[in-house]
Amino acid sequence: MIQANNLCKVFKDKKRGEVRAVDGVSFECKSGKVFGLLGPNGAGKTTTLRMLSTALKPTSGTAFIDGIDVEREPQRARKRIGFLSGNTGLYGRLTAREMVRYFGRLYGMQKDVIAERIDKIFTLLDMHDFADVRNDKLSSGMKQKVSIARSVVHDPPVMVFDEPTTGLDVMSSRTIVGFIKQCCNDGKCVIFSTHIMSEAARLCNRVAIIHKGKLYADGTVHEILSSSGCDNLEDAFIKIIGE
Amino acid sequence: MHPGTVWTIYKKELTDTLRDRRTLIFMLAIPMVAIPLLIMAISQLMMSQITKQIEYESMVIVQGAEHATDDLMARFRDAGTLKLLTENEYRASDSTHKGDLKDALIAGDFEALVVIPETFDSAIESETPTTVEIYYDQAEMKSEFTVDKLRDVLDPYKEHVVEQRLKSRNIPADVIEPFDVSKHNVAPMRKLAGEKVGAMLPYIVILMCFMGAIYPAIDLAAGEKERGTLETLLVSPASRGDFVVGKYLVILTTSLIAALMSLGSLTFSINYMVKGLASEIGKMLMLQLDVSTVLLIILVVLPMAGIFAALLLSVSVFARSFKEAQNYSNALMMLIILPAIASMLPGVDMSYQLALVPVLNASMIIKNAVSGTVQWNYVATAFAASVVYAAILLFFAKKWFEKESVLFRT
Ligand SMILES: Nc1ncnc2c1ncn2[C@@H]1O[C@H](COP(=O)(O)OP(=O)(O)OP(=O)(O)O)[C@@H](O)[C@H]1O
Ligand SMILES: [Mg+2]
């Protein structure tokens, strides 16, 4: 479970001065549910997710992963989070197996546990054929699977996805969407950001709409539609952020 | 710091790096192929230059030849590789030869001008002191060699005159020669060969030490940003300090391998290849590159590789992209080359102040060691200073690796 309480992040930018990328954002996502963070470019989605995943420290506010304060005990929180974004890449000169094994070690897992886990994940994602091929030589769909395998090697109860389908072709996108559903069925707590409304409508149990760093709405897709009086999420989104 | 995690990171990064062709080129190909070829080319060039200078027939003009003794002129004309012309012969040989002889010498019309004073003949006769002047152009190697050849004529003639005078007084010639100094004329060769290679050696080792670190350093930090793998590391439970140390050790490893491979390759080439080419030059060069010198060089290269690895890692962590890190590294290389070149300058002598200057201290120590002097007080100072610098730079790399504004620079 993820809890964000009044999260704020201020960047000091040379040209723009102080940028309030995230400004007082609070929400809660439960295990076994998919929580969608919707917002246009520059809304603060990435920044919010980076604070949850401990890559960035909040300027103020707190976040808890399964009750663990990410700022006080980042090490413990990190072990419970799997992170995947559209920009996360691979080590081209390592094979899928080497790469996933490396991350298993970074997460403090024992060698035999890792080997078992790799076998299980690679079977699930149908990766055995290219498990020992260098990542450079893989198709983009295969690369996506390696990224997924990397993010779940430590079997985290919380998954953070930042625009995971951005820039992917249809097949790779389907792989990811299927994987998110799988995570949800496995009882994991999933949060993911997107600006594609149809994707959000299809996947999410709950959505939050974020714009210019502020949270504009938070509820089930149904609640959002009825409170805005629109019949699709895109219109509701436009109406809510007021443009 | 967690040794287990550092070891995991080190193993992964080393595997990754050793699969990178660019790293392998700097670590193995250049030291093992390019350096022997370079040494071979240089020694060939030096050999042919030296032989050319020595066998070259130098043109010498004698002004006031009519005042010289017949004996002296005969000796000049008999000298093997000297082509002697009196001033008159020279002026008559070509209608353009009218102006000042010294100007013609500067212009390179001939290699040296010998001026015999009007009183020379009578001075020798009357046993009063006199002077023979030789004008030459030090900027021209040919001209310098010609002076040596002229001295080879003048000195024996002088001895001959002395001998005559002693004889006329019935004094045995031994009187003026209480002991014998046996000197061997290898001076011009040492100037060419020994010093050049001696000065080149630290330069090559230092340069390779740096180049061996460049690509791994860029790849291990800026490369992570560019590939989008950095964020996956940051959200892993391994501490940021562990990443910095693990990565640092990998860069240090490749840097040391490149430097040691170069040193080994240089030692081998100089000791075996050059020796085969020309025994005399070979002997001169291999003189100082023995086991203890090589060990000393390793001792100075070690902390210097520590500095380079930390410096390049800091720069790479700071850079936004691969390209930017490359630009920084190239700029740094210029900075590294400067002190290495400075150490080659004649008249730069080791002192405690210089021993504190990074890179310059190492190249000075190597240069001196190759020419046979090891001053342990300076070696110790340089070693300690370099270790401190490396530690400071590594601390910076770690600071930056923990700083959001550096990691997520936009
Ligand atoms: N490291 C940084 N330094 C300065 N400003 C930043 C930094 N990261 C983000 N910002 C700014 O903060 C704001 C929010 O950015 P963020 O990346 O969180 O938005 P986003 O919702 O993920 O947008 P996108 O859909 O384009 O990915 C933007 O104005 C951005 O320029
Ligand atoms: Mg984003």
XYZ file of C-alpha atoms and ligand atoms in Angstrom:
685
model
C 0.000 0.000 0.000
C 1.145 3.502 -0.850
C 0.282 6.643 1.073
C 1.273 10.106 -0.089
C 0.692 12.923 2.377
C 0.917 16.477 1.138
C 3.956 15.766 -1.058
C 5.804 18.828 -2.376
C 8.837 19.092 -4.591
C 10.512 22.352 -5.505
C 13.291 22.389 -8.101
C 15.708 25.235 -8.374
C 16.009 25.806 -12.077
C 18.605 28.208 -13.499
C 16.296 29.726 -16.100
C 12.883 29.395 -14.492
C 13.875 29.992 -10.886
C 11.887 27.927 -8.362
C 9.658 25.317 -9.981
C 6.941 23.773 -7.815
C 6.800 20.501 -9.730
C 4.591 18.819 -7.133
C 2.514 20.928 -4.810
C 0.657 19.322 -1.910
C -0.307 15.991 -3.415
C -2.014 13.375 -1.196
C -3.512 10.017 -2.169
C -3.639 6.410 -1.161
C -3.411 3.227 -3.239
C -4.387 -0.160 -1.877
C -2.962 -3.576 -2.506
C -4.584 -5.541 -5.326
C -5.630 -2.300 -7.019
C -4.326 -0.230 -9.897
C -4.012 3.476 -9.227
C -3.650 5.778 -12.233
C -1.932 9.159 -12.127
C -3.277 11.190 -15.043
C -1.813 14.459 -16.209
C -0.536 16.395 -19.208
C 3.155 16.956 -19.909
C 4.926 18.656 -17.067
C 2.105 17.920 -14.614
C 4.480 16.433 -12.060
C 3.724 12.714 -12.550
C 7.335 11.620 -12.919
C 8.404 13.754 -9.977
C 5.664 12.290 -7.769
C 6.582 8.720 -8.682
C 10.273 9.429 -8.172
C 9.532 10.611 -4.646
C 7.532 7.445 -3.964
C 10.320 5.261 -5.325
C 12.984 7.176 -3.312
C 14.943 8.485 -6.311
C 14.091 12.023 -5.173
C 13.603 13.386 -1.662
C 10.387 15.356 -1.080
C 10.872 19.041 -0.265
C 8.075 18.545 2.235
C 5.387 15.997 2.951
C 5.734 12.279 3.539
C 5.211 9.039 1.699
C 4.761 5.545 3.095
C 5.254 2.184 1.390
C 3.471 -0.501 3.406
C 3.762 1.817 6.353
C 7.497 2.475 5.871
C 8.492 6.132 5.678
C 10.486 6.446 2.420
C 12.552 9.307 3.767
C 13.415 7.752 7.120
C 14.035 4.207 5.912
C 14.679 4.400 2.171
C 16.668 1.142 2.162
C 13.738 -0.860 3.563
C 11.194 0.880 1.367
C 13.232 0.212 -1.779
C 13.149 -3.528 -1.214
C 9.351 -3.388 -1.405
C 9.161 -1.399 -4.646
C 9.499 -2.454 -8.271
C 10.128 0.429 -10.643
C 9.634 0.593 -14.397
C 9.355 3.598 -16.694
C 9.255 4.234 -20.406
C 12.783 5.582 -20.150
C 14.427 2.850 -18.108
C 16.965 1.059 -20.239
C 19.107 -2.031 -20.274
C 22.807 -2.814 -20.195
C 23.363 -3.646 -23.834
C 26.447 -5.761 -23.325
C 24.877 -7.962 -20.648
C 22.474 -10.809 -21.308
C 18.961 -10.858 -19.886
C 19.994 -13.417 -17.305
C 23.103 -11.481 -16.230
C 21.142 -8.270 -15.959
C 18.312 -9.705 -13.871
C 20.804 -11.572 -11.689
C 22.714 -8.326 -11.057
C 19.593 -6.602 -9.827
C 18.704 -9.589 -7.701
C 22.085 -9.224 -6.003
C 21.577 -5.468 -5.572
C 18.305 -6.252 -3.812
C 20.233 -8.473 -1.448
C 18.889 -11.825 -2.669
C 20.830 -15.073 -2.342
C 22.215 -16.660 -5.499
C 20.061 -19.798 -5.439
C 16.933 -17.780 -4.689
C 17.737 -15.559 -7.668
C 18.231 -18.538 -9.975
C 14.842 -19.961 -8.993
C 13.171 -16.614 -9.345
C 14.723 -16.014 -12.778
C 13.513 -19.376 -13.968
C 9.994 -18.592 -12.811
C 9.866 -15.101 -14.318
C 11.436 -16.184 -17.602
C 8.847 -18.939 -17.933
C 6.031 -16.541 -17.138
C 7.205 -14.001 -19.723
C 8.340 -16.653 -22.216
C 11.929 -15.394 -22.183
C 13.963 -18.593 -22.109
C 14.776 -18.433 -25.828
C 16.728 -15.240 -25.488
C 17.800 -15.434 -21.854
C 21.484 -15.683 -22.757
C 21.587 -13.262 -25.677
C 23.066 -9.826 -25.204
C 20.395 -7.189 -24.712
C 21.752 -5.179 -27.654
C 20.660 -7.878 -30.031
C 17.057 -8.147 -28.793
C 13.930 -6.772 -30.456
C 12.150 -3.970 -28.630
C 9.462 -6.373 -27.400
C 12.090 -8.680 -25.930
C 13.856 -5.721 -24.343
C 10.613 -4.726 -22.694
C 10.339 -8.179 -21.172
C 13.870 -7.934 -19.806
C 12.948 -4.618 -18.208
C 9.877 -6.179 -16.649
C 11.869 -9.113 -15.344
C 14.393 -6.719 -13.860
C 11.707 -4.737 -12.056
C 10.122 -7.772 -10.357
C 13.136 -9.943 -9.604
C 12.748 -9.233 -5.875
C 8.973 -9.887 -5.997
C 7.996 -6.469 -4.616
C 4.526 -5.910 -3.145
C 4.403 -2.412 -4.670
C 4.901 -1.610 -8.357
C 5.569 1.886 -9.700
C 5.168 2.446 -13.448
C 5.965 5.817 -15.011
C 4.400 6.060 -18.453
C 5.469 2.495 -19.116
C 4.006 2.292 -22.617
C 5.342 5.589 -23.971
C 7.219 5.068 -27.209
C 6.396 1.375 -27.454
C 4.803 -0.407 -30.392
C 1.434 -2.160 -30.030
C 2.876 -5.556 -29.165
C 5.225 -4.249 -26.477
C 2.444 -2.102 -25.030
C 0.211 -5.153 -24.754
C 2.953 -7.006 -22.941
C 3.175 -4.215 -20.391
C -0.573 -3.806 -19.971
C -0.919 -7.548 -19.496
C 1.851 -7.444 -16.930
C 0.158 -4.652 -14.969
C -3.055 -6.683 -14.822
C -1.056 -9.680 -13.684
C 0.515 -7.646 -10.864
C -2.938 -6.538 -9.759
C -4.239 -10.116 -9.780
C -1.230 -11.173 -7.730
C -2.400 -8.735 -5.065
C 0.338 -6.157 -5.611
C -0.292 -2.482 -5.166
C 0.193 -0.806 -8.560
C 0.563 2.879 -9.337
C 1.112 4.036 -12.855
C 1.175 7.346 -14.660
C -0.037 8.044 -18.148
C -1.494 10.730 -20.353
C -3.362 8.160 -22.452
C -6.946 8.267 -21.131
C -8.140 5.052 -22.778
C -5.309 3.138 -21.122
C -6.242 4.576 -17.743
C -9.954 3.852 -18.212
C -9.173 0.254 -19.144
C -6.732 -0.519 -16.346
C -7.361 1.586 -13.291
C -9.521 0.988 -10.272
C -8.851 4.530 -9.150
C -7.439 7.580 -10.868
C -6.034 10.889 -9.721
C -5.825 13.874 -12.031
C -2.766 16.030 -11.569
C -1.985 19.288 -13.303
C 0.759 21.854 -12.692
C 1.790 19.922 -9.603
C -1.648 20.018 -7.956
C -4.157 17.223 -7.484
C -7.468 18.157 -9.179
C -9.515 15.005 -8.643
C -9.201 11.592 -7.038
C -11.683 8.726 -7.233
C -12.865 5.697 -9.193
C -13.301 6.226 -12.925
C -17.029 6.069 -12.344
C -16.926 8.752 -9.633
C -14.848 11.052 -11.830
C -17.261 10.687 -14.743
C -20.369 11.308 -12.697
C -18.996 14.265 -10.767
C -17.900 15.994 -13.995
C -21.006 15.015 -15.921
C -19.050 13.661 -18.892
C -19.399 10.265 -20.536
C -15.713 9.625 -21.225
C -12.561 10.148 -19.261
C -10.926 12.439 -21.800
C -13.720 15.027 -21.691
C -13.833 14.746 -17.913
C -10.092 15.300 -17.766
C -10.252 18.437 -19.941
C -13.150 19.803 -17.919
C -11.482 19.145 -14.588
C -8.184 20.782 -15.401
C -10.214 23.656 -16.866
C -8.789 24.129 -20.330
C 30.098 0.607 2.697
C 29.150 -3.020 2.087
C 32.015 -5.065 0.640
C 29.633 -7.702 -0.718
C 27.600 -5.153 -2.661
C 30.716 -3.352 -3.883
C 32.039 -6.684 -5.135
C 28.744 -7.397 -6.959
C 28.901 -3.994 -8.616
C 32.592 -4.368 -9.433
C 32.102 -7.751 -11.092
C 29.155 -6.575 -13.156
C 30.812 -3.344 -14.283
C 34.076 -5.069 -15.131
C 32.306 -7.706 -17.233
C 30.321 -4.987 -18.975
C 33.403 -2.840 -19.574
C 35.558 -5.680 -20.856
C 32.912 -6.345 -23.488
C 33.249 -2.795 -24.772
C 35.409 -2.618 -27.858
C 36.528 0.955 -27.188
C 37.871 -0.004 -23.782
C 39.713 -2.966 -25.226
C 41.347 -0.798 -27.857
C 42.840 1.483 -25.225
C 43.616 -1.267 -22.774
C 45.148 -3.839 -25.095
C 45.429 -2.862 -28.751
C 47.298 0.404 -28.346
C 49.804 -0.891 -25.781
C 50.452 -4.180 -27.521
C 50.455 -3.105 -31.139
C 50.779 0.631 -31.518
C 53.543 1.178 -28.974
C 55.999 -1.407 -30.353
C 55.388 -0.020 -33.832
C 56.020 3.488 -32.570
C 59.263 2.506 -30.874
C 60.392 0.681 -33.967
C 59.610 3.638 -36.208
C 61.368 6.077 -33.896
C 64.503 3.983 -33.560
C 64.647 3.396 -37.295
C 64.306 7.104 -37.865
C 66.998 7.954 -35.342
C 69.333 5.380 -36.777
C 69.007 6.622 -40.307
C 69.319 10.230 -39.158
C 72.491 9.566 -37.247
C 74.114 7.629 -40.040
C 73.117 10.320 -42.490
C 74.672 13.074 -40.356
C 77.878 11.186 -39.869
C 78.366 10.117 -43.429
C 77.324 13.443 -44.829
C 80.159 15.349 -46.491
C 80.194 18.703 -44.697
C 81.168 21.756 -46.619
C 83.572 23.999 -44.737
C 84.954 27.358 -45.834
C 88.341 28.405 -44.553
C 88.915 32.135 -44.324
C 92.575 33.081 -44.249
C 93.702 29.683 -45.497
C 96.891 31.323 -46.724
C 97.880 31.989 -43.089
C 97.433 28.376 -42.056
C 100.379 26.042 -41.878
C 100.655 23.587 -44.731
C 100.423 20.761 -42.230
C 97.039 21.974 -40.931
C 95.617 22.450 -44.417
C 96.789 18.996 -45.403
C 95.098 17.505 -42.348
C 91.860 19.316 -43.206
C 91.941 18.083 -46.780
C 92.665 14.519 -45.684
C 89.722 14.363 -43.245
C 87.177 11.921 -44.627
C 83.833 13.607 -44.666
C 84.906 17.233 -44.940
C 84.793 19.138 -48.171
C 87.115 22.034 -47.696
C 87.137 25.233 -49.742
C 89.257 28.300 -49.173
C 87.427 31.590 -49.251
C 88.766 32.328 -52.704
C 87.815 28.924 -54.064
C 84.346 29.360 -52.636
C 83.811 32.820 -54.129
C 85.143 31.694 -57.483
C 82.930 28.596 -57.596
C 79.770 30.600 -58.126
C 79.188 34.212 -59.170
C 76.491 34.641 -56.526
C 78.945 34.010 -53.691
C 79.783 37.640 -52.996
C 78.303 38.655 -49.656
C 79.276 38.143 -46.069
C 80.354 34.582 -45.254
C 78.415 34.489 -41.977
C 75.196 35.361 -43.787
C 75.863 32.546 -46.222
C 76.417 30.205 -43.260
C 73.082 31.208 -41.744
C 71.472 30.718 -45.137
C 72.835 27.180 -45.067
C 75.202 27.445 -48.050
C 77.773 25.460 -46.067
C 78.052 23.891 -42.631
C 80.883 25.766 -40.930
C 83.317 28.629 -41.332
C 86.855 28.351 -40.037
C 88.688 31.640 -39.557
C 92.492 31.468 -39.445
C 93.993 34.731 -38.134
C 96.568 36.575 -40.247
C 99.193 35.957 -37.585
C 98.521 32.207 -37.268
C 101.524 30.962 -39.190
C 103.957 33.259 -37.405
C 102.324 32.699 -34.019
C 102.850 28.952 -34.321
C 106.401 29.620 -35.439
C 107.140 32.066 -32.623
C 105.232 30.074 -30.030
C 102.802 32.851 -29.099
C 99.126 32.196 -28.356
C 96.607 32.506 -31.137
C 93.000 31.530 -31.868
C 91.242 29.606 -34.586
C 87.598 30.511 -34.799
C 84.825 28.162 -35.886
C 81.454 29.583 -36.820
C 78.543 27.192 -36.989
C 74.777 27.105 -36.798
C 73.620 25.334 -33.660
C 70.095 25.113 -34.949
C 71.317 22.809 -37.698
C 72.244 19.309 -36.660
C 74.519 18.933 -39.684
C 76.403 22.024 -38.647
C 76.833 20.731 -35.099
C 78.216 17.454 -36.353
C 80.620 19.364 -38.601
C 82.092 21.123 -35.571
C 82.813 17.706 -34.064
C 84.528 16.684 -37.276
C 86.613 19.886 -37.334
C 87.685 19.341 -33.746
C 88.733 15.850 -34.710
C 91.249 17.536 -37.024
C 92.231 20.527 -34.886
C 92.794 18.696 -31.598
C 95.316 16.173 -32.931
C 97.074 19.003 -34.785
C 97.339 20.957 -31.568
C 98.790 17.928 -29.810
C 101.201 17.538 -32.647
C 102.408 21.141 -32.296
C 102.846 20.679 -28.553
C 104.785 17.522 -29.149
C 107.095 19.331 -31.590
C 107.782 22.101 -29.130
C 108.567 19.686 -26.333
C 110.818 17.735 -28.591
C 112.768 20.868 -29.514
C 113.424 21.432 -25.805
C 114.279 17.797 -25.239
C 111.390 17.223 -22.882
C 109.599 13.876 -23.171
C 105.975 14.173 -24.373
C 104.734 12.309 -21.293
C 105.445 15.340 -19.098
C 102.289 17.129 -20.125
C 100.203 13.978 -19.874
C 100.407 12.965 -16.196
C 97.394 10.727 -16.646
C 95.197 9.598 -19.457
C 91.497 10.393 -19.695
C 89.890 7.901 -21.930
C 86.760 9.413 -23.422
C 84.521 7.879 -26.007
C 82.659 10.007 -28.411
C 79.068 8.953 -28.133
C 77.775 12.393 -27.180
C 75.744 13.224 -30.258
C 74.035 9.859 -30.209
C 73.010 10.048 -26.578
C 71.643 13.492 -27.177
C 69.457 12.154 -29.928
C 68.422 8.794 -28.661
C 68.701 8.466 -24.899
C 67.112 11.713 -23.913
C 64.299 11.569 -26.390
C 63.171 8.098 -25.449
C 63.789 8.779 -21.765
C 61.501 11.794 -21.856
C 58.930 10.052 -24.008
C 58.516 7.130 -21.676
C 56.731 8.839 -18.772
C 54.643 10.721 -21.257
C 53.384 7.551 -22.938
C 52.733 5.726 -19.673
C 50.827 8.665 -18.184
C 48.841 9.204 -21.326
C 47.868 5.545 -21.539
C 46.970 5.532 -17.871
C 44.522 8.334 -18.601
C 43.198 6.910 -21.846
C 42.605 3.548 -20.220
C 40.246 5.263 -17.788
C 38.306 7.463 -20.197
C 35.799 5.124 -21.806
C 34.929 3.057 -18.751
C 34.462 6.267 -16.757
C 32.159 7.805 -19.344
C 30.207 4.598 -19.752
C 29.841 3.886 -16.053
C 28.216 7.155 -15.068
C 27.161 9.385 -17.974
C 26.384 6.197 -19.911
C 23.972 5.116 -17.172
C 22.152 8.428 -17.498
C 21.977 8.126 -21.253
C 20.731 4.521 -21.237
C 18.183 5.220 -18.520
C 19.672 2.641 -16.192
C 20.777 5.157 -13.565
C 17.310 5.506 -12.086
C 16.968 1.752 -11.688
C 20.174 1.810 -9.633
C 19.022 4.733 -7.520
C 15.828 2.970 -6.483
C 17.684 -0.215 -5.577
C 18.624 -0.737 -1.934
C 22.369 -0.708 -2.656
C 23.800 2.504 -1.242
C 25.046 5.209 -3.573
C 28.459 5.096 -1.968
C 28.736 1.419 -2.922
C 28.042 2.272 -6.547
C 30.688 4.981 -6.549
C 33.308 2.725 -4.981
C 32.472 -0.251 -7.222
C 32.570 1.858 -10.356
C 35.711 3.646 -9.221
C 37.542 0.374 -8.736
C 36.608 -0.776 -12.235
C 37.934 2.432 -13.795
C 41.069 2.144 -11.688
C 41.507 -1.417 -12.920
C 41.289 -0.572 -16.616
C 43.495 2.476 -16.159
C 46.182 0.423 -14.438
C 45.947 -2.349 -17.004
C 46.401 0.160 -19.833
C 49.353 1.816 -18.088
C 51.067 -1.427 -17.130
C 50.511 -2.964 -20.549
C 52.100 0.123 -22.090
C 54.991 0.042 -19.689
C 55.545 -3.640 -20.351
C 55.289 -3.156 -24.059
C 57.692 -0.201 -23.957
C 60.201 -2.074 -21.839
C 60.030 -5.071 -24.108
C 60.306 -3.027 -27.302
C 63.220 -0.978 -26.043
C 65.111 -3.870 -24.512
C 64.697 -6.313 -27.352
C 63.651 -4.649 -30.544
C 65.865 -1.594 -30.478
C 68.784 -3.646 -29.286
C 68.390 -5.845 -32.308
C 68.342 -2.871 -34.587
C 71.437 -1.043 -33.500
C 73.571 -2.431 -30.756
C 75.066 0.835 -29.610
C 71.836 2.802 -29.286
C 70.133 -0.253 -27.919
C 72.650 -0.604 -25.133
C 72.305 3.028 -24.233
C 68.516 2.871 -24.038
C 68.136 -0.350 -22.127
C 70.698 0.756 -19.614
C 68.235 2.137 -17.110
C 65.043 0.250 -17.777
C 65.705 -2.611 -15.400
C 63.422 -4.374 -12.950
C 63.778 -1.894 -10.091
C 63.061 1.049 -12.384
C 59.963 -0.654 -13.714
C 58.793 -1.308 -10.150
C 59.377 2.323 -9.260
C 57.353 3.432 -12.263
C 54.504 1.175 -11.152
C 54.721 2.756 -7.717
C 54.207 6.260 -9.110
C 51.632 5.240 -11.676
C 49.418 3.566 -9.063
C 48.249 6.674 -7.170
C 48.150 8.640 -10.396
C 45.704 6.141 -11.882
C 43.773 6.691 -8.644
C 43.597 10.406 -9.431
C 42.599 9.898 -13.056
C 39.893 7.373 -12.210
C 38.346 9.644 -9.564
C 38.621 12.732 -11.758
C 37.021 11.090 -14.773
C 34.317 9.477 -12.671
C 33.406 12.842 -11.103
C 33.229 14.480 -14.495
C 31.171 11.630 -15.878
C 28.696 11.717 -12.990
C 28.338 15.433 -13.529
C 27.825 15.278 -17.305
C 24.304 15.118 -18.714
C 25.159 12.803 -21.562
C 27.788 10.569 -23.065
C 28.760 13.329 -25.484
C 29.142 15.907 -22.744
C 31.304 13.567 -20.692
C 33.438 12.954 -23.763
C 33.963 16.676 -24.247
C 34.973 17.132 -20.625
C 37.380 14.209 -20.823
C 39.028 15.567 -23.943
C 39.512 18.917 -22.258
C 40.988 17.173 -19.225
C 43.374 15.239 -21.427
C 44.892 18.546 -22.552
C 45.379 19.442 -18.900
C 47.075 16.112 -18.227
C 49.386 16.407 -21.204
C 50.700 19.811 -20.149
C 52.513 18.703 -16.966
C 53.753 15.603 -18.759
C 55.269 17.815 -21.436
C 56.595 20.275 -18.864
C 58.624 17.480 -17.310
C 60.408 16.991 -20.628
C 61.712 20.547 -20.630
C 65.387 20.784 -19.812
C 66.150 22.639 -16.597
C 63.009 21.539 -14.757
C 64.441 20.072 -11.579
C 62.707 18.067 -8.888
C 61.851 19.851 -5.653
C 59.342 19.374 -2.846
C 57.046 21.906 -4.495
C 57.112 20.017 -7.775
C 56.610 16.745 -5.934
C 53.229 18.108 -4.836
C 52.043 18.887 -8.371
C 49.962 15.960 -9.601
C 51.057 14.286 -12.858
C 54.124 16.526 -13.117
C 55.572 14.799 -10.047
C 55.030 11.364 -11.537
C 56.515 12.220 -14.893
C 59.535 13.877 -13.260
C 60.175 10.809 -11.126
C 59.881 8.472 -14.098
C 62.099 10.680 -16.222
C 64.776 10.800 -13.532
C 64.518 7.099 -12.820
C 65.051 6.286 -16.452
C 68.194 8.372 -16.496
C 69.396 6.673 -13.337
C 68.443 8.874 -10.356
C 65.875 7.915 -7.733
C 65.242 10.354 -4.899
C 63.124 8.487 -2.398
C 62.151 11.571 -0.429
C 60.444 12.951 -3.532
C 58.927 9.601 -4.436
C 57.361 9.369 -0.973
C 56.106 12.967 -1.098
C 54.603 12.480 -4.542
C 52.981 9.211 -3.528
C 51.384 10.689 -0.420
C 50.214 13.809 -2.271
C 48.657 11.770 -5.065
C 46.813 9.498 -2.654
C 45.350 12.566 -0.931
C 44.260 14.096 -4.250
C 42.657 10.833 -5.353
C 40.769 10.588 -2.062
C 39.498 14.170 -2.359
C 38.335 13.614 -5.925
C 36.642 10.345 -4.998
C 34.847 12.158 -2.221
C 33.552 14.641 -4.823
C 32.392 11.834 -7.081
C 30.451 10.378 -4.153
C 28.962 13.768 -3.209
C 27.759 14.254 -6.751
C 26.380 10.762 -6.984
C 24.222 11.616 -3.971
C 23.077 14.977 -5.264
C 19.694 15.134 -6.986
C 20.509 18.261 -8.951
C 23.519 16.499 -10.503
C 21.866 13.117 -11.094
C 18.744 14.600 -12.658
C 20.352 17.510 -14.465
C 18.155 18.710 -17.329
N 15.464 17.757 -12.231
C 14.645 18.783 -12.496
N 15.136 20.037 -12.400
C 14.326 21.092 -12.648
N 13.041 21.002 -13.013
C 12.506 19.765 -13.138
C 13.290 18.593 -12.896
N 12.510 17.519 -13.101
C 11.278 17.999 -13.447
N 11.276 19.344 -13.484
C 10.134 20.202 -13.800
O 9.079 19.841 -12.958
C 7.844 19.847 -13.667
C 7.175 18.507 -13.571
O 7.949 17.566 -14.312
P 7.606 16.017 -14.412
O 8.676 15.408 -15.179
O 7.340 15.510 -13.056
O 6.252 16.036 -15.255
P 5.483 14.818 -15.932
O 4.094 14.904 -15.491
O 6.219 13.570 -15.697
O 5.565 15.214 -17.467
P 5.747 14.308 -18.750
O 4.401 13.835 -19.141
O 6.317 15.251 -19.751
O 6.686 13.203 -18.395
C 8.164 20.278 -15.066
O 7.945 21.643 -15.194
C 9.634 19.977 -15.192
O 10.246 20.847 -16.105
Mg 7.144 12.086 -16.876
